[in-house]
Coordinates of C-alpha atoms and ligand atoms in Angstrom, one line a residue:
M1 CA 0.0 0.0 0.0
I2 CA 1.4 3.4 -1.0
K3 CA 1.4 5.7 2.0
A4 CA 1.5 9.5 2.1
N5 CA 4.1 11.6 3.9
K6 CA 2.3 12.1 7.1
H7 CA 3.8 15.5 7.7
Y8 CA 1.8 17.0 4.8
S9 CA -1.3 16.5 6.9
K10 CA 0.0 19.1 9.4
L11 CA -0.1 21.8 6.7
N12 CA -2.9 24.2 6.0
A13 CA -5.0 22.8 3.1
S14 CA -3.3 25.0 0.5
Y15 CA -0.4 27.4 0.1
L16 CA -1.3 31.0 1.1
F17 CA -1.1 32.4 -2.4
S18 CA -3.1 29.5 -4.0
D19 CA -5.8 30.0 -1.3
I20 CA -6.0 33.8 -2.2
A21 CA -6.1 33.0 -5.9
K22 CA -9.0 30.7 -5.4
R23 CA -11.0 33.3 -3.4
V24 CA -10.3 35.9 -6.1
S25 CA -11.3 33.6 -8.9
K26 CA -14.6 32.8 -7.1
F27 CA -15.3 36.5 -6.6
Q28 CA -14.5 37.2 -10.2
A29 CA -16.8 34.5 -11.4
E30 CA -19.6 35.9 -9.2
N31 CA -18.9 39.5 -10.2
P32 CA -17.8 39.3 -13.9
N33 CA -18.1 43.1 -14.4
T34 CA -15.7 44.0 -11.6
K35 CA -12.2 45.0 -12.8
I36 CA -10.1 43.5 -10.1
I37 CA -6.8 45.2 -9.2
R38 CA -4.2 42.8 -7.9
L39 CA -1.9 44.1 -5.2
G40 CA -1.6 40.7 -3.5
I41 CA 1.1 38.3 -4.6
G42 CA 4.3 40.2 -5.5
D43 CA 4.1 39.5 -9.2
V44 CA 5.7 42.0 -11.6
T45 CA 3.6 43.5 -14.4
R46 CA 6.2 45.3 -16.6
A47 CA 7.9 43.8 -19.6
L48 CA 11.5 42.5 -19.3
P49 CA 14.1 45.2 -19.8
D50 CA 15.2 45.6 -23.4
A51 CA 18.8 44.4 -22.6
C52 CA 17.4 41.2 -21.2
I53 CA 15.2 40.6 -24.2
K54 CA 18.2 41.0 -26.5
G55 CA 20.2 38.6 -24.4
F56 CA 17.3 36.1 -24.4
Q57 CA 17.0 36.4 -28.2
Q58 CA 20.7 35.9 -28.7
G59 CA 20.4 32.8 -26.5
V60 CA 17.5 31.5 -28.6
A61 CA 19.3 32.2 -31.8
E62 CA 22.3 30.2 -30.7
M63 CA 20.1 27.3 -29.9
A64 CA 18.8 27.4 -33.5
N65 CA 22.3 26.6 -34.9
D66 CA 24.1 23.3 -34.6
T67 CA 27.5 25.1 -34.1
T68 CA 26.3 27.2 -31.2
F69 CA 23.6 24.9 -29.8
K70 CA 23.8 24.0 -26.1
G71 CA 22.7 20.8 -24.5
Y72 CA 23.0 20.2 -20.7
G73 CA 24.8 23.1 -19.1
P74 CA 26.7 23.1 -15.8
E75 CA 24.1 22.5 -13.0
Q76 CA 25.6 25.4 -11.1
G77 CA 25.2 27.9 -14.0
Y78 CA 27.3 29.1 -16.8
P79 CA 30.6 30.8 -15.9
F80 CA 29.6 33.9 -17.9
L81 CA 26.7 34.5 -15.4
R82 CA 28.4 33.4 -12.2
D83 CA 31.3 35.8 -13.0
M84 CA 29.0 38.8 -13.5
I85 CA 27.1 38.0 -10.3
A86 CA 30.2 37.7 -8.2
K87 CA 31.7 40.9 -9.6
H88 CA 28.7 43.2 -9.6
D89 CA 26.5 42.0 -6.8
F90 CA 29.3 41.3 -4.2
Q91 CA 32.9 42.3 -5.1
A92 CA 31.7 45.8 -6.1
R93 CA 30.2 46.2 -2.6
G94 CA 33.4 44.9 -0.8
A95 CA 32.1 41.4 -0.3
D96 CA 34.7 38.8 -1.4
I97 CA 32.5 36.2 -3.1
A98 CA 34.0 34.0 -5.8
P99 CA 32.1 33.0 -9.0
D100 CA 32.2 29.3 -7.9
E101 CA 30.4 30.1 -4.7
V102 CA 27.4 31.2 -6.7
F103 CA 24.8 28.6 -7.7
V104 CA 22.4 29.8 -10.4
S105 CA 18.9 28.4 -10.1
D106 CA 15.4 28.9 -11.2
G107 CA 14.6 31.2 -8.3
A108 CA 14.7 31.9 -4.6
K109 CA 11.5 30.1 -3.8
C110 CA 12.9 26.8 -4.9
D111 CA 16.3 27.4 -3.2
T112 CA 14.9 28.6 0.1
G113 CA 12.5 25.7 0.0
N114 CA 15.1 23.0 -0.9
F115 CA 18.0 24.1 1.2
Q116 CA 16.6 22.6 4.4
E117 CA 17.1 19.1 2.9
I118 CA 20.8 19.0 3.6
F119 CA 20.4 19.5 7.4
A120 CA 19.7 16.9 10.1
Q121 CA 16.2 16.1 11.1
D122 CA 16.6 17.1 14.7
I123 CA 17.9 20.7 14.4
T124 CA 16.2 23.6 16.1
I125 CA 14.9 26.2 13.7
A126 CA 14.2 29.8 14.3
I127 CA 11.7 31.4 11.9
P128 CA 10.4 35.0 12.0
D129 CA 6.6 35.6 12.5
P130 CA 5.3 36.9 10.2
V131 CA 7.2 35.1 7.4
Y132 CA 7.3 34.1 3.8
P133 CA 5.5 30.8 4.1
V134 CA 8.0 28.7 2.1
Y135 CA 10.6 28.6 4.9
L136 CA 8.1 27.2 7.4
D137 CA 6.0 24.9 5.1
T138 CA 9.1 23.1 3.7
N139 CA 10.3 22.3 7.2
V140 CA 6.8 21.0 8.1
M141 CA 6.9 18.8 5.0
A142 CA 10.3 17.5 6.0
G143 CA 8.9 16.5 9.4
R144 CA 10.9 18.9 11.6
T145 CA 7.8 20.2 13.4
G146 CA 5.0 18.9 15.6
K147 CA 1.4 19.7 15.2
F148 CA -0.1 23.1 14.3
I149 CA -1.8 24.3 17.5
D150 CA -3.2 27.7 18.0
G151 CA -1.5 29.2 15.0
R152 CA 1.9 27.7 15.7
Y153 CA 3.8 24.6 14.8
E154 CA 5.3 22.7 17.8
G155 CA 9.0 22.6 17.8
I156 CA 9.7 25.8 15.9
V157 CA 11.3 28.8 17.6
Y158 CA 9.2 31.8 16.4
L159 CA 11.0 35.2 16.2
E160 CA 8.1 37.6 16.8
C161 CA 8.2 40.7 14.7
T162 CA 5.7 43.2 16.0
K163 CA 5.3 46.9 16.2
D164 CA 6.8 46.7 19.7
N165 CA 10.1 45.7 18.3
N166 CA 9.8 47.7 15.0
F167 CA 9.2 44.4 13.2
L168 CA 12.9 43.4 13.8
P169 CA 13.4 39.9 15.3
K170 CA 15.3 39.6 18.6
L171 CA 18.0 37.0 19.1
P172 CA 16.6 33.8 20.4
K173 CA 16.8 33.2 24.2
N174 CA 17.8 29.6 23.8
P175 CA 20.3 28.2 21.3
V176 CA 19.0 27.4 17.8
D177 CA 20.8 25.7 14.9
L178 CA 19.2 27.3 11.8
I179 CA 17.9 30.9 11.4
Y180 CA 15.9 32.3 8.6
L181 CA 16.2 36.0 8.0
C182 CA 14.8 38.1 5.1
F183 CA 15.7 41.7 4.4
P184 CA 14.2 43.9 3.0
N185 CA 11.6 41.8 4.6
N186 CA 8.8 39.9 3.0
P187 CA 6.0 40.6 4.2
T188 CA 6.6 43.7 6.4
G189 CA 8.9 45.6 4.0
T190 CA 11.2 46.5 6.9
T191 CA 15.0 46.7 6.5
I192 CA 17.9 45.9 8.8
T193 CA 21.0 48.1 9.6
K194 CA 24.5 46.7 9.4
S195 CA 24.9 46.9 13.1
E196 CA 21.7 44.9 13.7
L197 CA 22.7 42.3 11.2
K198 CA 26.1 42.0 12.7
K199 CA 24.4 40.9 16.0
W200 CA 23.0 37.9 14.1
V201 CA 26.3 37.0 12.4
D202 CA 28.1 37.2 15.8
Y203 CA 25.4 35.1 17.4
A204 CA 25.7 32.4 14.7
K205 CA 29.5 32.3 15.0
E206 CA 29.3 32.0 18.8
T207 CA 26.6 29.2 18.7
K208 CA 27.7 27.4 15.5
A209 CA 24.4 28.2 14.0
L210 CA 23.7 28.9 10.3
I211 CA 21.8 31.9 8.8
L212 CA 19.7 31.5 5.7
F213 CA 19.5 35.0 4.5
D214 CA 16.9 35.8 1.8
A215 CA 17.9 39.0 0.0
A216 CA 15.4 38.7 -2.9
Y217 CA 14.4 42.3 -2.5
E218 CA 17.8 43.9 -2.1
A219 CA 17.5 45.9 -5.4
F220 CA 14.8 48.0 -3.7
I221 CA 17.3 49.4 -1.1
R222 CA 17.9 53.0 -1.9
D223 CA 19.4 53.9 1.5
D224 CA 23.2 53.4 0.9
S225 CA 23.8 52.8 4.6
L226 CA 21.8 49.6 4.6
P227 CA 23.4 46.3 3.7
C228 CA 22.3 44.7 0.4
S229 CA 24.1 41.5 1.2
I230 CA 24.8 39.7 4.5
Y231 CA 28.4 39.3 3.2
E232 CA 28.9 43.1 3.8
I233 CA 29.1 42.0 7.5
Q234 CA 32.5 40.8 8.6
G235 CA 32.5 37.1 9.4
A236 CA 29.2 36.3 7.6
K237 CA 30.9 34.1 5.0
E238 CA 31.5 31.5 7.8
V239 CA 27.9 31.3 8.9
A240 CA 25.5 32.5 6.2
V241 CA 24.0 31.4 2.9
E242 CA 22.3 34.1 0.8
F243 CA 19.5 33.8 -1.6
R244 CA 18.9 36.2 -4.5
S245 CA 16.3 36.4 -7.2
F246 CA 16.0 38.2 -10.5
S247 CA 12.2 38.0 -10.2
K248 CA 11.5 41.4 -8.7
T249 CA 14.8 43.0 -9.7
A250 CA 14.5 42.4 -13.4
G251 CA 10.9 41.2 -13.9
F252 CA 11.8 37.5 -14.1
T253 CA 8.8 36.1 -12.2
G254 CA 7.7 34.2 -15.3
T255 CA 11.2 33.8 -16.8
R256 CA 12.7 32.1 -13.7
C257 CA 16.2 32.8 -12.6
G258 CA 17.9 33.5 -9.3
Y259 CA 20.9 32.2 -7.4
T260 CA 22.2 31.1 -4.0
V261 CA 25.6 31.9 -2.6
V262 CA 27.3 29.2 -0.5
P263 CA 30.7 30.4 0.6
K264 CA 33.5 27.8 0.9
E265 CA 34.3 28.9 4.5
C266 CA 30.8 28.0 5.6
M267 CA 30.9 24.8 7.6
I268 CA 28.3 22.6 9.2
F269 CA 28.9 19.7 11.6
D270 CA 28.4 15.9 11.7
D271 CA 27.3 13.9 14.8
N272 CA 30.8 14.0 16.2
G273 CA 31.1 17.8 15.8
D274 CA 33.5 17.4 12.8
K275 CA 33.3 20.1 10.1
I276 CA 31.5 19.4 6.8
S277 CA 31.7 21.8 3.8
L278 CA 28.2 23.2 3.2
H279 CA 29.4 24.2 -0.3
A280 CA 30.3 20.6 -1.1
L281 CA 26.9 19.4 0.2
W282 CA 24.9 21.9 -1.8
H283 CA 27.0 21.2 -4.9
R284 CA 26.2 17.5 -4.4
R285 CA 22.5 18.1 -3.9
Q286 CA 22.2 20.4 -6.9
S287 CA 24.2 18.2 -9.3
T288 CA 22.0 15.3 -8.3
K289 CA 18.6 16.9 -8.4
F290 CA 18.9 19.9 -10.7
N291 CA 19.9 20.3 -14.3
G292 CA 20.5 24.0 -14.5
V293 CA 18.6 27.0 -15.8
S294 CA 18.0 27.1 -19.6
Y295 CA 20.8 28.8 -21.6
P296 CA 18.6 31.6 -23.1
V297 CA 17.4 32.5 -19.6
Q298 CA 20.9 32.7 -18.3
K299 CA 21.8 34.9 -21.3
A300 CA 18.9 37.2 -20.4
A301 CA 20.1 37.3 -16.8
E302 CA 23.7 38.0 -17.9
A303 CA 22.4 41.1 -19.7
I304 CA 21.2 42.6 -16.4
Y305 CA 24.8 43.3 -15.7
S306 CA 25.6 45.1 -18.9
E307 CA 25.8 48.9 -18.8
E308 CA 22.4 49.4 -20.5
G309 CA 20.9 46.5 -18.4
R310 CA 21.9 48.1 -15.1
I311 CA 20.3 51.4 -16.1
Q312 CA 17.1 49.7 -17.2
I313 CA 16.9 47.6 -14.0
K314 CA 17.3 50.6 -11.9
A315 CA 14.5 52.4 -13.8
L316 CA 12.2 49.3 -13.4
V317 CA 12.7 49.1 -9.7
S318 CA 12.2 52.9 -9.4
Y319 CA 8.9 52.6 -11.1
Y320 CA 7.6 50.1 -8.5
L321 CA 9.1 52.2 -5.7
K322 CA 7.1 55.2 -6.9
N323 CA 4.0 53.0 -6.7
A324 CA 5.0 52.1 -3.2
E325 CA 5.4 55.8 -2.4
L326 CA 1.8 56.5 -3.7
I327 CA 0.5 53.6 -1.5
R328 CA 2.2 55.0 1.5
L329 CA 0.8 58.5 0.8
A330 CA -2.7 57.1 0.4
M331 CA -2.5 55.0 3.6
S332 CA -1.3 58.1 5.5
E333 CA -4.2 60.1 4.2
L334 CA -6.6 57.3 5.2
G335 CA -5.1 57.4 8.7
F336 CA -3.4 54.0 8.8
N337 CA -0.2 53.1 10.5
F338 CA 2.2 51.2 8.3
V339 CA 5.8 50.2 7.7
G340 CA 7.8 49.4 4.6
G341 CA 7.5 50.7 1.0
D342 CA 10.6 53.0 1.2
N343 CA 13.3 50.4 0.6
S344 CA 10.9 47.7 -0.3
P345 CA 8.0 46.9 -2.6
Y346 CA 5.7 45.8 0.3
I347 CA 3.7 48.0 2.6
W348 CA 2.6 46.4 5.9
I349 CA -0.6 48.1 7.1
D350 CA -2.1 47.9 10.6
G351 CA -5.8 47.4 10.0
N352 CA -6.8 49.4 13.1
G353 CA -8.4 46.4 14.9
R354 CA -9.8 44.7 11.8
D355 CA -9.2 40.9 11.3
S356 CA -6.8 40.4 8.4
W357 CA -9.0 38.1 6.4
E358 CA -12.1 40.2 7.0
F359 CA -10.1 43.3 5.8
F360 CA -9.0 41.3 2.8
D361 CA -12.6 40.3 2.0
M362 CA -13.9 43.8 2.5
L363 CA -11.4 45.3 0.1
L364 CA -12.1 42.6 -2.5
K365 CA -15.8 43.0 -2.3
K366 CA -16.1 46.8 -1.9
A367 CA -13.1 48.0 -3.8
G368 CA -12.2 45.1 -6.1
V369 CA -8.7 45.3 -4.8
V370 CA -6.6 42.2 -3.8
C371 CA -4.2 42.5 -0.9
T372 CA -2.6 39.8 1.2
P373 CA -4.0 39.1 4.7
G374 CA -1.2 39.5 7.2
A375 CA -2.5 36.4 9.2
G376 CA -1.5 34.3 6.2
F377 CA 2.1 35.0 7.1
G378 CA 1.8 33.9 10.7
K379 CA 0.1 34.6 14.0
C380 CA 1.9 38.0 14.4
G381 CA 0.4 39.1 11.1
Q382 CA -3.1 39.0 12.4
G383 CA -4.7 42.4 12.1
Y384 CA -2.4 43.5 9.2
I385 CA -2.6 43.4 5.5
R386 CA 0.2 43.6 3.0
I387 CA -0.1 45.7 -0.1
S388 CA 2.3 45.1 -3.0
A389 CA 3.6 47.8 -5.3
F390 CA 3.8 45.5 -8.3
N391 CA 1.3 46.8 -10.7
S392 CA 0.9 49.6 -13.3
R393 CA 0.9 53.2 -12.0
E394 CA -2.7 53.6 -13.3
N395 CA -3.9 50.5 -11.4
V396 CA -2.2 51.6 -8.2
E397 CA -3.7 55.1 -8.4
E398 CA -7.2 53.6 -9.2
A399 CA -6.8 51.0 -6.3
M400 CA -6.0 53.8 -3.8
L401 CA -9.0 55.8 -4.9
R402 CA -11.3 52.8 -4.6
M403 CA -9.8 51.9 -1.2
G404 CA -10.5 55.5 -0.1
E405 CA -14.1 55.2 -1.1
A406 CA -14.5 51.7 0.4
L407 CA -13.1 52.8 3.7
K408 CA -15.2 56.0 4.1
Ligands
MLT501 C1 5.1 37.2 -2.4 O1 4.1 37.8 -2.8 O2 5.3 37.1 -1.2 C2 6.1 36.7 -3.4 O3 5.8 37.1 -4.7 C3 6.0 35.2 -3.4 C4 7.2 34.6 -4.1 O4 8.1 35.3 -4.5 O5 7.2 33.4 -4.2

């Protein structure tokens, strides 16, 4: 008899964004004349930058000719892309990352979800609350938690991020082995300073823990004093893995490309406390389970780092940041407290005592606007909604007008 992985039964019936998509489709079917504006899932709406299109087309053209055709590529990514990433995203900011420490992938969702596979079953995991659900759900699937009781999985150390701590997690009171951090944060849009981030790096070094640092939204940082990478912090290469994505940076949500940095200094431990290279383990995992990102997509990603590509990417991100500014302005005028949206595409709004899902339903029904209920990101998200700046200017302006009317 074929049996199911029993840990799946601990999960909520569906993934947060699938659940929202179902509710929105149902509403649309019942209200076919409503023009719904989606400010829920962070999905980009603007075309790929011209430089990326040219890179993509060049890649496709090469695939059309026997002499330039590419079959299987290196699982870790082509050197032309890994070199660009190491040079522009890290070395240019003083972080000494080598091209062979970069593992190109089809996106940060897969990598942040898959990475937990290479750790022991009985590790203690610290996860922020609220949080991007992938970190938590994938550890539930792997059997590292107990049951879901009163909004929390047994066995997880939750790092509460609330208005009382400015949505910045505090160091855990008891030792943990694995720590997930995300800055600029999804869902709250908050950022972390170098000195705050250093506390986490120092903590991980002292306790032999590992930090999984999700920097998928670093391109939205416009305050030069903030770290774009954890490797800007001294010592981080020994204790941190970093995830990056071209999805929001360059409009690649449908194109699929990102990468993970696993420094060679980064060590984990066996049962005897002997060191094991994390780089070697991730290399082993990827070469067994992953066959690389398609060649034309990697050519499109390479073009991000060309001179014209860098200008176009900056303009693309600025467009969404302007949307975020309009959302912040509208929320201020409506009298809401919020964080995020200045160095981030997400605005985290306190619903003034409203239940998250009720607020979500009200905005959908009365304004035809989709947001993300904060409670979907964890217990501490209850009472909040997240608004994403990823849409056209016209739609954001229209959505803010409609929300103003609905909330009168
Ligand atoms: C989000 O809306 O939180 C993100 O778009 C989800 C993702 O990147 O997978």
